[in-house]
């Protein structure tokens, strides 16, 4: 069983918040732990935003509680009236995530039977301890760079396999590939997208990410590779042009890496197109269809390389 960082932070932060509140001899000291637990989030940016929502909602709850309970009295229906007024206000002020936390404060004030300055100070300190503990723990977020580098390597390895399998089919006409790399690559790219978004949120003042453009580029290239497969599968006969294309796909497979060598391969495509134009015209319908699919395949792989050529690694 794997224990995540968020679970560890919750397990550490909750008792620390309770201990600090107990040390200060606050009433309802356990609530500091509840607030800390609710404020632990998977990213720094989300943690700060959640903390603000809860802090603002709790202060608002104290104001509404004082106004309603001191006017109407400490009766159960007063809570209903308070919530009818309080919840729409939090929605209006975009503090909705803080409703649950602020409800704890409302019930504390209700159960006291009398709202005093010392009680309000007590609740304020509980809020500060709970939110502050969570914020301090959330300042540490593990780097996701190694995870992303690992995903990068796996995606590139799968790209090599896909390109090699296309080359094999073009020159041998046999289909023994299971295609498992297609499903796996899709999952890897989705996971990378999720991790990049999460890592961006861990850097509050940064909107860009080193790997963002890279994985966007690979995702588009992957869609192009998937479009190529039906074209390749329609080639039932082997002709001289097939072998040339197969050799080219072999070269591409060996050149899959983060660097940019697309310019050289685009030049090769231009030369291949000139050679194809000089070839004799197709003699049969099957050869004509095969040549047509090869030209379409050449266009798709050209777009694949253009995409890589325009990709510029981010230094952010």
Short mmCIF file of N, CA, C and O in Angstrom, two decimals, residues 119-231:
data_model
loop_
_atom_site.label_atom_id
_atom_site.label_comp_id
_atom_site.label_asym_id
_atom_site.label_seq_id
_atom_site.Cartn_x
_atom_site.Cartn_y
_atom_site.Cartn_z
N UNK A 119 -14.55 34.74 23.11
CA UNK A 119 -14.93 33.59 22.29
C UNK A 119 -14.58 33.83 20.82
O UNK A 119 -14.08 32.92 20.14
N UNK A 120 -14.82 35.04 20.34
CA UNK A 120 -14.48 35.37 18.95
C UNK A 120 -12.96 35.29 18.73
O UNK A 120 -12.51 34.80 17.70
N UNK A 121 -12.21 35.75 19.72
CA UNK A 121 -10.73 35.67 19.63
C UNK A 121 -10.30 34.20 19.61
O UNK A 121 -9.40 33.81 18.86
N UNK A 122 -10.96 33.39 20.43
CA UNK A 122 -10.67 31.95 20.51
C UNK A 122 -10.87 31.30 19.13
O UNK A 122 -10.01 30.55 18.64
N UNK A 123 -12.02 31.62 18.51
CA UNK A 123 -12.32 31.04 17.19
C UNK A 123 -11.34 31.54 16.12
O UNK A 123 -10.92 30.78 15.25
N UNK A 124 -10.97 32.81 16.21
CA UNK A 124 -10.03 33.39 15.25
C UNK A 124 -8.67 32.68 15.33
O UNK A 124 -8.06 32.37 14.30
N UNK A 125 -8.21 32.44 16.55
CA UNK A 125 -6.91 31.76 16.73
C UNK A 125 -6.98 30.32 16.22
O UNK A 125 -6.03 29.81 15.63
N UNK A 126 -8.13 29.65 16.45
CA UNK A 126 -8.31 28.29 15.92
C UNK A 126 -8.16 28.28 14.40
O UNK A 126 -7.51 27.39 13.82
N UNK A 127 -8.78 29.28 13.76
CA UNK A 127 -8.70 29.39 12.29
C UNK A 127 -7.26 29.59 11.85
O UNK A 127 -6.78 28.93 10.92
N UNK A 128 -6.56 30.51 12.51
CA UNK A 128 -5.17 30.82 12.16
C UNK A 128 -4.27 29.60 12.32
O UNK A 128 -3.44 29.29 11.45
N UNK A 129 -4.45 28.87 13.43
CA UNK A 129 -3.62 27.68 13.67
C UNK A 129 -3.89 26.60 12.61
O UNK A 129 -2.96 26.02 12.05
N UNK A 130 -5.17 26.34 12.36
CA UNK A 130 -5.53 25.30 11.39
C UNK A 130 -5.03 25.62 9.99
O UNK A 130 -4.36 24.80 9.35
N UNK A 131 -5.34 26.83 9.52
CA UNK A 131 -4.94 27.23 8.16
C UNK A 131 -3.42 27.39 8.08
O UNK A 131 -2.79 26.96 7.11
N UNK A 132 -2.82 28.00 9.10
CA UNK A 132 -1.37 28.23 9.10
C UNK A 132 -0.58 26.94 9.07
O UNK A 132 0.42 26.82 8.34
N UNK A 133 -1.03 25.95 9.83
CA UNK A 133 -0.35 24.64 9.84
C UNK A 133 -0.39 24.00 8.46
O UNK A 133 0.62 23.49 7.96
N UNK A 134 -1.56 24.05 7.84
CA UNK A 134 -1.72 23.46 6.50
C UNK A 134 -0.85 24.19 5.47
O UNK A 134 -0.20 23.55 4.63
N UNK A 135 -0.81 25.52 5.55
CA UNK A 135 -0.01 26.29 4.60
C UNK A 135 1.48 25.99 4.74
O UNK A 135 2.20 25.85 3.74
N UNK A 136 1.96 25.89 5.97
CA UNK A 136 3.38 25.59 6.20
C UNK A 136 3.75 24.22 5.64
O UNK A 136 4.80 24.06 5.00
N UNK A 137 2.89 23.23 5.87
CA UNK A 137 3.17 21.89 5.36
C UNK A 137 3.11 21.84 3.83
O UNK A 137 3.86 21.11 3.19
N UNK A 138 2.23 22.65 3.26
CA UNK A 138 2.09 22.66 1.80
C UNK A 138 3.16 23.46 1.09
O UNK A 138 3.21 23.47 -0.15
N UNK A 139 4.03 24.14 1.85
CA UNK A 139 5.15 24.84 1.22
C UNK A 139 6.12 23.83 0.59
O UNK A 139 6.81 24.13 -0.38
N UNK A 140 6.15 22.61 1.16
CA UNK A 140 7.00 21.58 0.56
C UNK A 140 6.16 20.73 -0.39
O UNK A 140 5.16 20.14 -0.01
N UNK A 141 6.58 20.72 -1.63
CA UNK A 141 5.96 19.85 -2.63
C UNK A 141 7.07 19.11 -3.36
O UNK A 141 8.04 19.74 -3.81
N UNK A 142 7.00 17.79 -3.44
CA UNK A 142 8.06 17.03 -4.12
C UNK A 142 8.15 17.40 -5.59
O UNK A 142 7.14 17.66 -6.24
N UNK A 143 9.38 17.44 -6.11
CA UNK A 143 9.58 17.74 -7.53
C UNK A 143 9.05 16.59 -8.39
O UNK A 143 9.24 15.42 -8.08
N UNK A 144 8.38 16.98 -9.47
CA UNK A 144 7.83 15.98 -10.39
C UNK A 144 8.70 15.82 -11.64
O UNK A 144 8.31 15.12 -12.57
N UNK A 145 9.87 16.47 -11.65
CA UNK A 145 10.72 16.45 -12.84
C UNK A 145 11.16 15.03 -13.20
O UNK A 145 11.14 14.65 -14.37
N UNK A 146 11.56 14.24 -12.19
CA UNK A 146 12.00 12.87 -12.48
C UNK A 146 10.87 12.03 -13.05
O UNK A 146 11.08 11.22 -13.96
N UNK A 147 9.65 12.23 -12.53
CA UNK A 147 8.48 11.51 -13.06
C UNK A 147 8.24 11.87 -14.52
O UNK A 147 7.95 11.01 -15.35
N UNK A 148 8.38 13.16 -14.83
CA UNK A 148 8.15 13.63 -16.19
C UNK A 148 9.24 13.17 -17.15
O UNK A 148 8.97 12.83 -18.30
N UNK A 149 10.48 13.13 -16.66
CA UNK A 149 11.58 12.61 -17.49
C UNK A 149 11.36 11.14 -17.80
O UNK A 149 11.62 10.68 -18.92
N UNK A 150 10.87 10.41 -16.80
CA UNK A 150 10.58 8.99 -16.99
C UNK A 150 9.48 8.79 -18.03
O UNK A 150 9.57 7.93 -18.91
N UNK A 151 8.43 9.62 -17.95
CA UNK A 151 7.34 9.56 -18.93
C UNK A 151 7.84 9.93 -20.32
O UNK A 151 7.44 9.32 -21.32
N UNK A 152 8.72 10.91 -20.38
CA UNK A 152 9.31 11.31 -21.66
C UNK A 152 10.04 10.15 -22.32
O UNK A 152 9.86 9.88 -23.52
N UNK A 153 10.84 9.46 -21.54
CA UNK A 153 11.60 8.31 -22.07
C UNK A 153 10.68 7.20 -22.56
O UNK A 153 10.91 6.61 -23.62
N UNK A 154 9.62 6.94 -21.79
CA UNK A 154 8.70 5.87 -22.18
C UNK A 154 7.93 6.23 -23.45
O UNK A 154 7.71 5.37 -24.32
N UNK A 155 7.51 7.50 -23.55
CA UNK A 155 6.78 7.95 -24.75
C UNK A 155 7.68 7.83 -25.97
O UNK A 155 7.26 7.32 -27.03
N UNK A 156 8.92 8.26 -25.85
CA UNK A 156 9.85 8.21 -26.98
C UNK A 156 10.17 6.77 -27.38
O UNK A 156 10.29 6.46 -28.57
N UNK A 157 10.28 5.89 -26.38
CA UNK A 157 10.52 4.48 -26.69
C UNK A 157 9.34 3.88 -27.46
O UNK A 157 9.52 3.11 -28.41
N UNK A 158 8.14 4.26 -27.08
CA UNK A 158 6.95 3.78 -27.79
C UNK A 158 6.86 4.35 -29.20
O UNK A 158 6.44 3.66 -30.13
N UNK A 159 7.27 5.61 -29.35
CA UNK A 159 7.30 6.21 -30.69
C UNK A 159 8.26 5.42 -31.59
O UNK A 159 7.97 5.16 -32.76
N UNK A 160 9.43 5.05 -31.04
CA UNK A 160 10.40 4.27 -31.81
C UNK A 160 9.79 2.95 -32.25
O UNK A 160 9.94 2.54 -33.40
N UNK A 161 9.09 2.30 -31.33
CA UNK A 161 8.48 1.02 -31.65
C UNK A 161 7.43 1.16 -32.75
O UNK A 161 7.40 0.36 -33.69
N UNK A 162 6.59 2.18 -32.64
CA UNK A 162 5.53 2.39 -33.64
C UNK A 162 6.13 2.65 -35.01
O UNK A 162 5.71 2.07 -36.02
N UNK A 163 7.16 3.52 -35.07
CA UNK A 163 7.81 3.82 -36.35
C UNK A 163 8.51 2.59 -36.93
O UNK A 163 8.47 2.36 -38.15
N UNK A 164 9.12 1.79 -36.06
CA UNK A 164 9.79 0.55 -36.51
C UNK A 164 8.77 -0.44 -37.07
O UNK A 164 9.02 -1.10 -38.08
N UNK A 165 7.64 -0.53 -36.41
CA UNK A 165 6.60 -1.47 -36.87
C UNK A 165 6.02 -1.03 -38.22
O UNK A 165 5.69 -1.86 -39.06
N UNK A 166 5.89 0.28 -38.42
CA UNK A 166 5.44 0.78 -39.72
C UNK A 166 6.46 0.40 -40.80
O UNK A 166 6.10 -0.04 -41.89
N UNK A 167 7.76 0.56 -40.47
CA UNK A 167 8.82 0.21 -41.41
C UNK A 167 8.79 -1.27 -41.76
O UNK A 167 8.93 -1.66 -42.93
N UNK A 168 8.58 -2.12 -40.76
CA UNK A 168 8.54 -3.57 -40.99
C UNK A 168 7.39 -3.94 -41.93
O UNK A 168 7.55 -4.73 -42.85
N UNK A 169 6.24 -3.33 -41.69
CA UNK A 169 5.08 -3.64 -42.54
C UNK A 169 5.31 -3.16 -43.97
O UNK A 169 4.93 -3.85 -44.94
N UNK A 170 5.95 -2.00 -44.12
CA UNK A 170 6.18 -1.46 -45.46
C UNK A 170 7.12 -2.33 -46.29
O UNK A 170 6.94 -2.46 -47.50
N UNK A 171 8.11 -2.93 -45.62
CA UNK A 171 9.09 -3.71 -46.41
C UNK A 171 8.84 -5.22 -46.39
O UNK A 171 9.40 -5.95 -47.20
N UNK A 172 7.99 -5.68 -45.46
CA UNK A 172 7.75 -7.13 -45.38
C UNK A 172 6.28 -7.49 -45.59
O UNK A 172 5.96 -8.65 -45.88
N UNK A 173 5.39 -6.52 -45.39
CA UNK A 173 3.97 -6.79 -45.58
C UNK A 173 3.37 -7.71 -44.55
O UNK A 173 2.27 -8.23 -44.73
N UNK A 174 4.06 -7.92 -43.44
CA UNK A 174 3.53 -8.80 -42.40
C UNK A 174 3.08 -7.99 -41.19
O UNK A 174 3.67 -6.96 -40.87
N UNK A 175 2.08 -8.49 -40.52
CA UNK A 175 1.50 -7.77 -39.39
C UNK A 175 1.47 -8.68 -38.17
O UNK A 175 0.55 -9.46 -37.97
N UNK A 176 2.51 -8.57 -37.35
CA UNK A 176 2.60 -9.38 -36.12
C UNK A 176 2.54 -8.50 -34.87
O UNK A 176 2.54 -8.99 -33.76
N UNK A 177 2.48 -7.18 -35.10
CA UNK A 177 2.48 -6.23 -33.98
C UNK A 177 1.13 -6.24 -33.27
O UNK A 177 0.08 -6.20 -33.89
N UNK A 178 1.17 -6.27 -31.94
CA UNK A 178 -0.06 -6.29 -31.13
C UNK A 178 -0.67 -4.89 -31.01
O UNK A 178 -1.87 -4.75 -30.73
N UNK A 179 0.14 -3.85 -31.16
CA UNK A 179 -0.36 -2.47 -31.05
C UNK A 179 -0.53 -1.99 -29.62
O UNK A 179 -1.15 -0.95 -29.39
N UNK A 180 0.04 -2.73 -28.66
CA UNK A 180 -0.15 -2.35 -27.26
C UNK A 180 0.46 -0.98 -26.94
O UNK A 180 0.03 -0.28 -26.01
N UNK A 181 1.48 -0.58 -27.72
CA UNK A 181 2.13 0.72 -27.48
C UNK A 181 1.18 1.89 -27.73
O UNK A 181 1.38 2.97 -27.18
N UNK A 182 0.16 1.68 -28.56
CA UNK A 182 -0.79 2.76 -28.84
C UNK A 182 -1.59 3.14 -27.59
O UNK A 182 -1.68 4.31 -27.21
N UNK A 183 -2.17 2.14 -26.96
CA UNK A 183 -2.95 2.37 -25.74
C UNK A 183 -2.05 2.89 -24.62
O UNK A 183 -2.40 3.82 -23.88
N UNK A 184 -0.86 2.31 -24.53
CA UNK A 184 0.09 2.69 -23.49
C UNK A 184 0.54 4.14 -23.67
O UNK A 184 0.62 4.89 -22.70
N UNK A 185 0.82 4.53 -24.90
CA UNK A 185 1.27 5.90 -25.17
C UNK A 185 0.18 6.91 -24.84
O UNK A 185 0.46 7.98 -24.27
N UNK A 186 -1.06 6.59 -25.18
CA UNK A 186 -2.17 7.47 -24.85
C UNK A 186 -2.27 7.69 -23.34
O UNK A 186 -2.45 8.82 -22.87
N UNK A 187 -2.10 6.62 -22.58
CA UNK A 187 -2.15 6.71 -21.12
C UNK A 187 -0.98 7.52 -20.58
O UNK A 187 -1.13 8.33 -19.65
N UNK A 188 0.20 7.31 -21.16
CA UNK A 188 1.40 8.04 -20.72
C UNK A 188 1.25 9.53 -20.97
O UNK A 188 1.60 10.35 -20.12
N UNK A 189 0.72 9.90 -22.13
CA UNK A 189 0.55 11.31 -22.46
C UNK A 189 -0.50 11.97 -21.56
O UNK A 189 -0.35 13.13 -21.16
N UNK A 190 -1.56 11.25 -21.24
CA UNK A 190 -2.59 11.78 -20.33
C UNK A 190 -2.02 11.97 -18.93
O UNK A 190 -2.32 12.97 -18.26
N UNK A 191 -1.21 11.00 -18.49
CA UNK A 191 -0.57 11.10 -17.18
C UNK A 191 0.40 12.28 -17.15
O UNK A 191 0.46 13.03 -16.17
N UNK A 192 1.16 12.47 -18.23
CA UNK A 192 2.10 13.58 -18.32
C UNK A 192 1.37 14.92 -18.26
O UNK A 192 1.80 15.85 -17.57
N UNK A 193 0.25 14.99 -18.96
CA UNK A 193 -0.56 16.21 -18.97
C UNK A 193 -1.04 16.54 -17.55
O UNK A 193 -1.01 17.71 -17.13
N UNK A 194 -1.45 15.52 -16.82
CA UNK A 194 -1.92 15.71 -15.44
C UNK A 194 -0.79 16.18 -14.53
O UNK A 194 -0.97 17.10 -13.71
N UNK A 195 0.39 15.56 -14.67
CA UNK A 195 1.53 15.92 -13.82
C UNK A 195 2.04 17.33 -14.13
O UNK A 195 2.43 18.06 -13.22
N UNK A 196 2.06 17.71 -15.39
CA UNK A 196 2.50 19.05 -15.77
C UNK A 196 1.57 20.10 -15.15
O UNK A 196 2.03 21.10 -14.59
N UNK A 197 0.26 19.87 -15.26
CA UNK A 197 -0.72 20.80 -14.68
C UNK A 197 -0.53 20.91 -13.17
O UNK A 197 -0.59 22.00 -12.59
N UNK A 198 -0.26 19.77 -12.54
CA UNK A 198 -0.06 19.76 -11.09
C UNK A 198 1.23 20.49 -10.71
O UNK A 198 1.26 21.25 -9.73
N UNK A 199 2.30 20.30 -11.49
CA UNK A 199 3.57 20.95 -11.19
C UNK A 199 3.49 22.45 -11.40
O UNK A 199 4.13 23.22 -10.69
N UNK A 200 2.71 22.89 -12.39
CA UNK A 200 2.51 24.33 -12.61
C UNK A 200 1.84 24.94 -11.38
O UNK A 200 2.20 26.03 -10.94
N UNK A 201 0.87 24.23 -10.80
CA UNK A 201 0.17 24.74 -9.62
C UNK A 201 1.06 24.74 -8.38
O UNK A 201 0.75 25.40 -7.40
N UNK A 202 2.16 23.99 -8.42
CA UNK A 202 3.10 23.99 -7.30
C UNK A 202 4.04 25.20 -7.34
O UNK A 202 4.78 25.44 -6.39
N UNK A 203 4.04 25.91 -8.47
CA UNK A 203 4.85 27.11 -8.61
C UNK A 203 3.90 28.29 -8.81
O UNK A 203 3.43 28.54 -9.91
N UNK A 204 3.64 28.98 -7.72
CA UNK A 204 2.57 29.99 -7.68
C UNK A 204 2.77 31.10 -8.70
O UNK A 204 1.81 31.58 -9.31
N UNK A 205 4.01 31.53 -8.91
CA UNK A 205 4.27 32.67 -9.79
C UNK A 205 4.68 32.25 -11.20
O UNK A 205 5.16 33.06 -11.98
N UNK A 206 4.48 30.98 -11.54
CA UNK A 206 4.88 30.50 -12.85
C UNK A 206 3.69 29.90 -13.59
O UNK A 206 3.00 29.05 -13.07
N UNK A 207 3.47 30.37 -14.82
CA UNK A 207 2.36 29.87 -15.63
C UNK A 207 2.81 28.89 -16.70
O UNK A 207 1.98 28.20 -17.29
N UNK A 208 4.11 28.86 -16.99
CA UNK A 208 4.63 27.95 -18.02
C UNK A 208 5.45 26.85 -17.37
O UNK A 208 5.86 26.95 -16.22
N UNK A 209 5.71 25.82 -18.15
CA UNK A 209 6.43 24.66 -17.62
C UNK A 209 7.36 24.10 -18.69
O UNK A 209 7.04 24.11 -19.89
N UNK A 210 8.52 23.62 -18.25
CA UNK A 210 9.53 23.09 -19.17
C UNK A 210 8.96 22.01 -20.08
O UNK A 210 9.28 21.94 -21.26
N UNK A 211 8.11 21.15 -19.54
CA UNK A 211 7.60 20.00 -20.29
C UNK A 211 6.27 20.27 -20.98
O UNK A 211 5.79 19.40 -21.72
N UNK A 212 5.66 21.41 -20.74
CA UNK A 212 4.31 21.64 -21.27
C UNK A 212 4.27 21.54 -22.80
O UNK A 212 3.52 20.76 -23.38
N UNK A 213 5.08 22.36 -23.46
CA UNK A 213 5.09 22.38 -24.93
C UNK A 213 5.55 21.04 -25.50
O UNK A 213 5.08 20.62 -26.56
N UNK A 214 6.48 20.40 -24.78
CA UNK A 214 7.00 19.11 -25.27
C UNK A 214 5.88 18.07 -25.38
O UNK A 214 5.72 17.42 -26.42
N UNK A 215 5.12 17.91 -24.31
CA UNK A 215 4.07 16.88 -24.32
C UNK A 215 2.89 17.26 -25.22
O UNK A 215 2.22 16.38 -25.75
N UNK A 216 2.63 18.56 -25.37
CA UNK A 216 1.60 19.00 -26.33
C UNK A 216 2.03 18.59 -27.73
O UNK A 216 1.23 18.07 -28.53
N UNK A 217 3.32 18.82 -28.05
CA UNK A 217 3.86 18.44 -29.35
C UNK A 217 3.78 16.93 -29.57
O UNK A 217 3.33 16.45 -30.62
N UNK A 218 4.17 16.14 -28.56
CA UNK A 218 4.14 14.68 -28.69
C UNK A 218 2.70 14.17 -28.83
O UNK A 218 2.46 13.20 -29.56
N UNK A 219 1.76 14.83 -28.17
CA UNK A 219 0.37 14.39 -28.26
C UNK A 219 -0.16 14.59 -29.68
O UNK A 219 -0.86 13.73 -30.23
N UNK A 220 0.20 15.72 -30.29
CA UNK A 220 -0.21 15.98 -31.68
C UNK A 220 0.46 15.00 -32.63
O UNK A 220 -0.16 14.50 -33.57
N UNK A 221 1.75 14.73 -32.38
CA UNK A 221 2.47 13.76 -33.22
C UNK A 221 1.86 12.37 -33.10
O UNK A 221 1.78 11.63 -34.10
N UNK A 222 1.44 12.03 -31.91
CA UNK A 222 0.84 10.72 -31.69
C UNK A 222 -0.45 10.56 -32.49
O UNK A 222 -0.71 9.49 -33.07
N UNK A 223 -1.25 11.62 -32.53
CA UNK A 223 -2.47 11.58 -33.35
C UNK A 223 -2.14 11.38 -34.82
O UNK A 223 -2.85 10.67 -35.54
N UNK A 224 -1.05 11.99 -35.26
CA UNK A 224 -0.61 11.81 -36.65
C UNK A 224 -0.16 10.38 -36.91
O UNK A 224 -0.47 9.80 -37.95
N UNK A 225 0.55 9.79 -35.96
CA UNK A 225 0.98 8.40 -36.11
C UNK A 225 -0.22 7.47 -36.22
O UNK A 225 -0.22 6.53 -37.02
N UNK A 226 -1.24 7.76 -35.43
CA UNK A 226 -2.45 6.92 -35.49
C UNK A 226 -3.16 7.06 -36.84
O UNK A 226 -3.76 6.10 -37.32
N UNK A 227 -3.08 8.25 -37.43
CA UNK A 227 -3.68 8.44 -38.75
C UNK A 227 -2.91 7.70 -39.85
O UNK A 227 -3.46 7.34 -40.87
N UNK A 228 -1.62 7.49 -39.60
CA UNK A 228 -0.79 6.81 -40.60
C UNK A 228 -1.07 5.32 -40.67
O UNK A 228 -0.96 4.71 -41.74
N UNK A 229 -1.44 4.72 -39.56
CA UNK A 229 -1.59 3.27 -39.50
C UNK A 229 -2.61 2.71 -40.49
O UNK A 229 -2.34 1.70 -41.16
N UNK A 230 -3.80 3.31 -40.63
CA UNK A 230 -4.75 2.79 -41.64
C UNK A 230 -4.19 2.86 -43.06
O UNK A 230 -4.46 1.99 -43.89
N UNK A 231 -3.41 3.91 -43.33
CA UNK A 231 -2.80 4.04 -44.67
C UNK A 231 -1.84 2.90 -44.94
O UNK A 231 -1.84 2.29 -46.02
#
